[in-house]
Tab-separated table of C-alpha atoms in Angstrom:
chain	number	residue	atom	x	y	z
A	1	MET	CA	8.992	-11.415	-5.026
A	2	LYS	CA	5.763	-9.767	-6.064
A	3	ILE	CA	3.914	-6.795	-4.644
A	4	ILE	CA	0.188	-7.372	-4.271
A	5	CYS	CA	-1.878	-4.255	-3.619
A	6	ILE	CA	-5.411	-3.858	-2.338
A	7	GLY	CA	-7.397	-0.919	-3.672
A	8	ARG	CA	-10.466	0.731	-2.157
A	9	ASN	CA	-10.098	-0.780	1.312
A	10	TYR	CA	-11.027	2.362	3.307
A	11	THR	CA	-14.459	3.932	2.864
A	12	GLU	CA	-13.355	7.569	3.156
A	13	HIS	CA	-10.687	7.071	0.498
A	14	ILE	CA	-13.271	5.508	-1.824
A	15	GLU	CA	-15.448	8.567	-1.322
A	16	GLU	CA	-12.673	11.120	-1.863
A	17	LEU	CA	-11.877	9.617	-5.274
A	18	LYS	CA	-15.588	9.179	-6.069
A	19	ASN	CA	-15.143	5.444	-6.681
A	20	GLU	CA	-17.757	2.756	-6.278
A	21	LYS	CA	-17.550	0.751	-3.058
A	22	PRO	CA	-16.445	-2.779	-4.016
A	23	THR	CA	-18.208	-5.980	-2.953
A	24	GLU	CA	-14.893	-7.862	-2.848
A	25	PRO	CA	-11.236	-6.759	-2.585
A	26	VAL	CA	-9.759	-4.907	-5.562
A	27	ILE	CA	-6.354	-6.394	-6.427
A	28	PHE	CA	-3.524	-5.078	-8.575
A	29	ILE	CA	0.153	-5.977	-8.761
A	30	LYS	CA	3.345	-3.949	-8.938
A	31	PRO	CA	6.514	-5.500	-10.401
A	32	ASP	CA	9.565	-5.860	-8.166
A	33	SER	CA	11.234	-3.129	-10.241
A	34	ALA	CA	8.749	-0.680	-8.701
A	35	VAL	CA	10.492	-0.897	-5.316
A	36	LEU	CA	12.343	2.328	-4.509
A	37	PRO	CA	15.845	1.345	-3.336
A	38	LYS	CA	16.628	2.167	0.294
A	39	GLU	CA	17.963	5.682	0.864
A	40	GLN	CA	17.165	6.665	-2.737
A	41	GLU	CA	15.171	9.796	-3.501
A	42	PHE	CA	11.919	9.555	-5.457
A	43	TYR	CA	12.011	11.261	-8.842
A	44	ILE	CA	8.672	12.380	-10.257
A	45	PRO	CA	8.383	10.626	-13.639
A	46	GLU	CA	8.296	12.813	-16.717
A	47	PHE	CA	5.055	11.223	-17.944
A	48	SER	CA	2.984	12.560	-15.035
A	49	ASN	CA	2.108	15.961	-13.621
A	50	ASP	CA	0.030	14.594	-10.762
A	51	VAL	CA	1.784	11.886	-8.727
A	52	HIS	CA	0.011	11.135	-5.451
A	53	TYR	CA	1.264	9.570	-2.214
A	54	GLU	CA	-0.792	6.760	-0.652
A	55	VAL	CA	0.488	5.468	2.704
A	56	GLU	CA	-0.316	1.833	3.485
A	57	VAL	CA	0.306	-0.849	6.096
A	58	LEU	CA	2.380	-3.692	4.624
A	59	VAL	CA	2.644	-7.405	5.321
A	60	LYS	CA	5.613	-9.601	4.353
A	61	ILE	CA	4.781	-13.217	3.525
A	62	LYS	CA	7.160	-15.730	5.132
A	63	ARG	CA	6.245	-19.029	3.439
A	64	VAL	CA	4.521	-20.527	0.433
A	65	GLY	CA	0.752	-20.840	0.566
A	66	LYS	CA	-2.312	-21.170	-1.635
A	67	HIS	CA	-6.016	-21.367	-0.779
A	68	ILE	CA	-5.164	-20.238	2.749
A	69	LYS	CA	-8.044	-20.309	5.197
A	70	GLU	CA	-8.544	-17.056	7.089
A	71	GLU	CA	-8.051	-18.727	10.474
A	72	PHE	CA	-4.572	-19.880	9.396
A	73	ALA	CA	-3.517	-16.690	7.581
A	74	GLY	CA	-1.647	-15.387	10.630
A	75	THR	CA	0.892	-18.220	10.319
A	76	TYR	CA	2.034	-16.878	6.944
A	77	TYR	CA	3.574	-13.623	8.196
A	78	ASP	CA	5.629	-12.389	11.132
A	79	GLU	CA	6.396	-8.821	10.051
A	80	ILE	CA	4.374	-5.653	9.574
A	81	GLY	CA	5.598	-2.544	7.812
A	82	LEU	CA	4.598	0.725	6.192
A	83	GLY	CA	5.066	2.021	2.674
A	84	ILE	CA	3.854	4.305	-0.091
A	85	ASP	CA	1.951	3.341	-3.204
A	86	PHE	CA	2.927	6.217	-5.500
A	87	THR	CA	0.266	6.741	-8.153
A	88	ALA	CA	0.355	8.779	-11.367
A	89	ARG	CA	-3.218	9.978	-10.840
A	90	ASP	CA	-3.555	11.781	-14.168
A	91	LEU	CA	-2.427	8.706	-16.077
A	92	GLN	CA	-4.582	6.424	-13.929
A	93	SER	CA	-7.669	8.536	-14.641
A	94	LYS	CA	-7.085	8.309	-18.390
A	95	LEU	CA	-6.634	4.535	-18.200
A	96	LYS	CA	-9.732	4.070	-16.035
A	97	ASP	CA	-11.822	6.184	-18.419
A	98	LYS	CA	-10.856	3.818	-21.225
A	99	GLY	CA	-11.444	0.704	-19.117
A	100	LEU	CA	-7.732	-0.168	-19.289
A	101	PRO	CA	-5.434	-1.658	-16.600
A	102	TRP	CA	-3.647	0.649	-14.144
A	103	GLU	CA	-0.145	-0.811	-14.304
A	104	LYS	CA	1.489	2.165	-15.996
A	105	ALA	CA	0.115	4.474	-13.301
A	106	LYS	CA	0.934	2.213	-10.343
A	107	GLY	CA	3.880	0.017	-11.314
A	108	PHE	CA	6.468	2.425	-12.680
A	109	ASP	CA	10.041	2.429	-11.356
A	110	GLY	CA	10.185	3.679	-7.770
A	111	ALA	CA	6.402	3.586	-7.270
A	112	ALA	CA	6.614	1.325	-4.200
A	113	VAL	CA	8.258	2.571	-1.018
A	114	ILE	CA	8.871	-0.222	1.484
A	115	GLY	CA	9.926	0.970	4.920
A	116	GLU	CA	11.486	-0.873	7.826
A	117	TRP	CA	9.824	-4.029	9.092
A	118	MET	CA	8.644	-4.673	12.649
A	119	PRO	CA	7.748	-7.982	14.338
A	120	LYS	CA	3.978	-8.356	14.506
A	121	SER	CA	4.496	-9.531	18.089
A	122	ASN	CA	5.247	-5.879	18.932
A	123	PHE	CA	1.570	-5.078	18.527
A	124	LYS	CA	-1.357	-6.161	20.693
A	125	ASP	CA	-3.940	-5.993	17.914
A	126	LEU	CA	-3.114	-5.839	14.194
A	127	ASN	CA	-6.707	-4.771	13.551
A	128	ASN	CA	-6.193	-1.618	15.605
A	129	LEU	CA	-2.953	-0.065	14.339
A	130	ASN	CA	-2.529	3.684	13.968
A	131	PHE	CA	-0.426	4.904	11.056
A	132	SER	CA	0.249	8.243	9.414
A	133	LEU	CA	2.101	10.105	6.690
A	134	LEU	CA	3.699	13.493	7.204
A	135	LYS	CA	4.529	15.806	4.321
A	136	ASN	CA	7.104	18.423	5.225
A	137	GLY	CA	6.328	17.805	8.914
A	138	GLU	CA	2.545	18.134	8.584
A	139	ALA	CA	0.218	15.134	8.901
A	140	VAL	CA	-1.600	14.573	5.601
A	141	GLN	CA	-2.864	11.023	6.091
A	142	LYS	CA	-3.968	9.293	9.284
A	143	GLY	CA	-5.407	5.804	9.373
A	144	ASN	CA	-6.259	2.893	11.611
A	145	THR	CA	-6.463	-0.701	10.445
A	146	SER	CA	-9.783	-1.088	12.273
A	147	LEU	CA	-11.303	0.941	9.415
A	148	MET	CA	-10.283	-1.540	6.714
A	149	LEU	CA	-13.165	-3.070	4.782
A	150	TRP	CA	-11.101	-6.274	4.630
A	151	LYS	CA	-8.654	-7.018	7.442
A	152	ILE	CA	-5.147	-8.436	6.945
A	153	ASP	CA	-6.023	-12.118	7.407
A	154	GLU	CA	-9.068	-11.771	5.148
A	155	ILE	CA	-6.867	-10.220	2.455
A	156	ILE	CA	-4.301	-13.020	2.645
A	157	SER	CA	-6.996	-15.662	2.376
A	158	TYR	CA	-8.701	-13.926	-0.549
A	159	VAL	CA	-5.521	-13.168	-2.501
A	160	SER	CA	-4.242	-16.739	-2.078
A	161	THR	CA	-7.256	-18.119	-3.955
A	162	PHE	CA	-5.919	-16.399	-7.100
A	163	PHE	CA	-2.147	-16.202	-6.595
A	164	MET	CA	0.221	-18.552	-4.832
A	165	LEU	CA	1.922	-16.560	-2.105
A	166	LYS	CA	5.672	-17.035	-1.770
A	167	LYS	CA	8.277	-16.115	0.811
A	168	GLY	CA	9.204	-12.444	0.421
A	169	ASP	CA	5.987	-11.341	-1.247
A	170	VAL	CA	4.667	-8.029	0.076
A	171	ILE	CA	1.022	-7.071	0.433
A	172	PHE	CA	-0.016	-3.407	0.427
A	173	THR	CA	-3.294	-3.391	2.367
A	174	GLY	CA	-4.878	-0.150	1.134
A	175	THR	CA	-4.738	3.566	1.875
A	176	PRO	CA	-6.949	5.806	4.028
A	177	ALA	CA	-8.297	9.206	3.003
A	178	GLY	CA	-5.988	12.180	2.520
A	179	VAL	CA	-4.053	11.200	-0.596
A	180	GLY	CA	-2.488	14.107	-2.414
A	181	LYS	CA	0.050	15.409	-4.884
A	182	VAL	CA	3.792	15.410	-4.318
A	183	SER	CA	6.063	18.177	-5.556
A	184	ALA	CA	9.811	18.523	-5.922
A	185	ASN	CA	11.561	19.041	-2.567
A	186	ASP	CA	8.720	17.574	-0.523
A	187	TYR	CA	9.807	15.318	2.342
A	188	LEU	CA	7.588	12.396	3.317
A	189	THR	CA	7.793	10.523	6.618
A	190	GLY	CA	5.766	7.452	7.583
A	191	TYR	CA	4.845	6.330	11.098
A	192	LEU	CA	3.348	3.086	12.380
A	193	GLU	CA	2.148	3.855	15.886
A	194	GLU	CA	5.100	5.875	17.265
A	195	ALA	CA	7.809	4.330	15.096
A	196	GLU	CA	9.196	6.112	12.024
A	197	LEU	CA	9.511	3.441	9.335
A	198	PHE	CA	10.499	5.475	6.284
A	199	ASN	CA	11.388	8.917	4.974
A	200	VAL	CA	11.580	9.925	1.336
A	201	LYS	CA	12.794	13.064	-0.411
A	202	ILE	CA	10.944	14.029	-3.608
A	203	ARG	CA	12.835	15.297	-6.646
């Protein structure tokens, strides 16, 4: 499986990091080794002093597809989830300043938290989903998929023009404003609507 991530998909997050608003989706990929095993704690890597949480709605692809038309994109997934795109912000900033790829800052071991999955049929409107991240019991990120620059089906269609999508692939659809640093002993909890889909202890 591969993890396909969409960057800069919420306007307020673009503004908080002082990035340029894109004219098309920004795509990057995490290796499967970036997935944090279930029930495992997240260890801050020694090469970074500024790892940030980024909560995101996830989509799991259920069958092979390429050049998928937007109107058919919904037939390629049945499950929606929530996760964290951990980012070594200090390392990412150095790489961006040099015009280099972000992989070292985004794809390191444990950098992708994938929570529990829920049937998309549980939700009336996938383009109006509330989600949030709590750090030590306090809400630090709140988002709604209605605020995405590119909605889920648009993302699937766009991504599939470059990469063949396969069963088990996971798409991270972007993070809202409120990203911030994690520290040892922090406890992160993610909610999609009222359902808790993951919790992670930071070491």
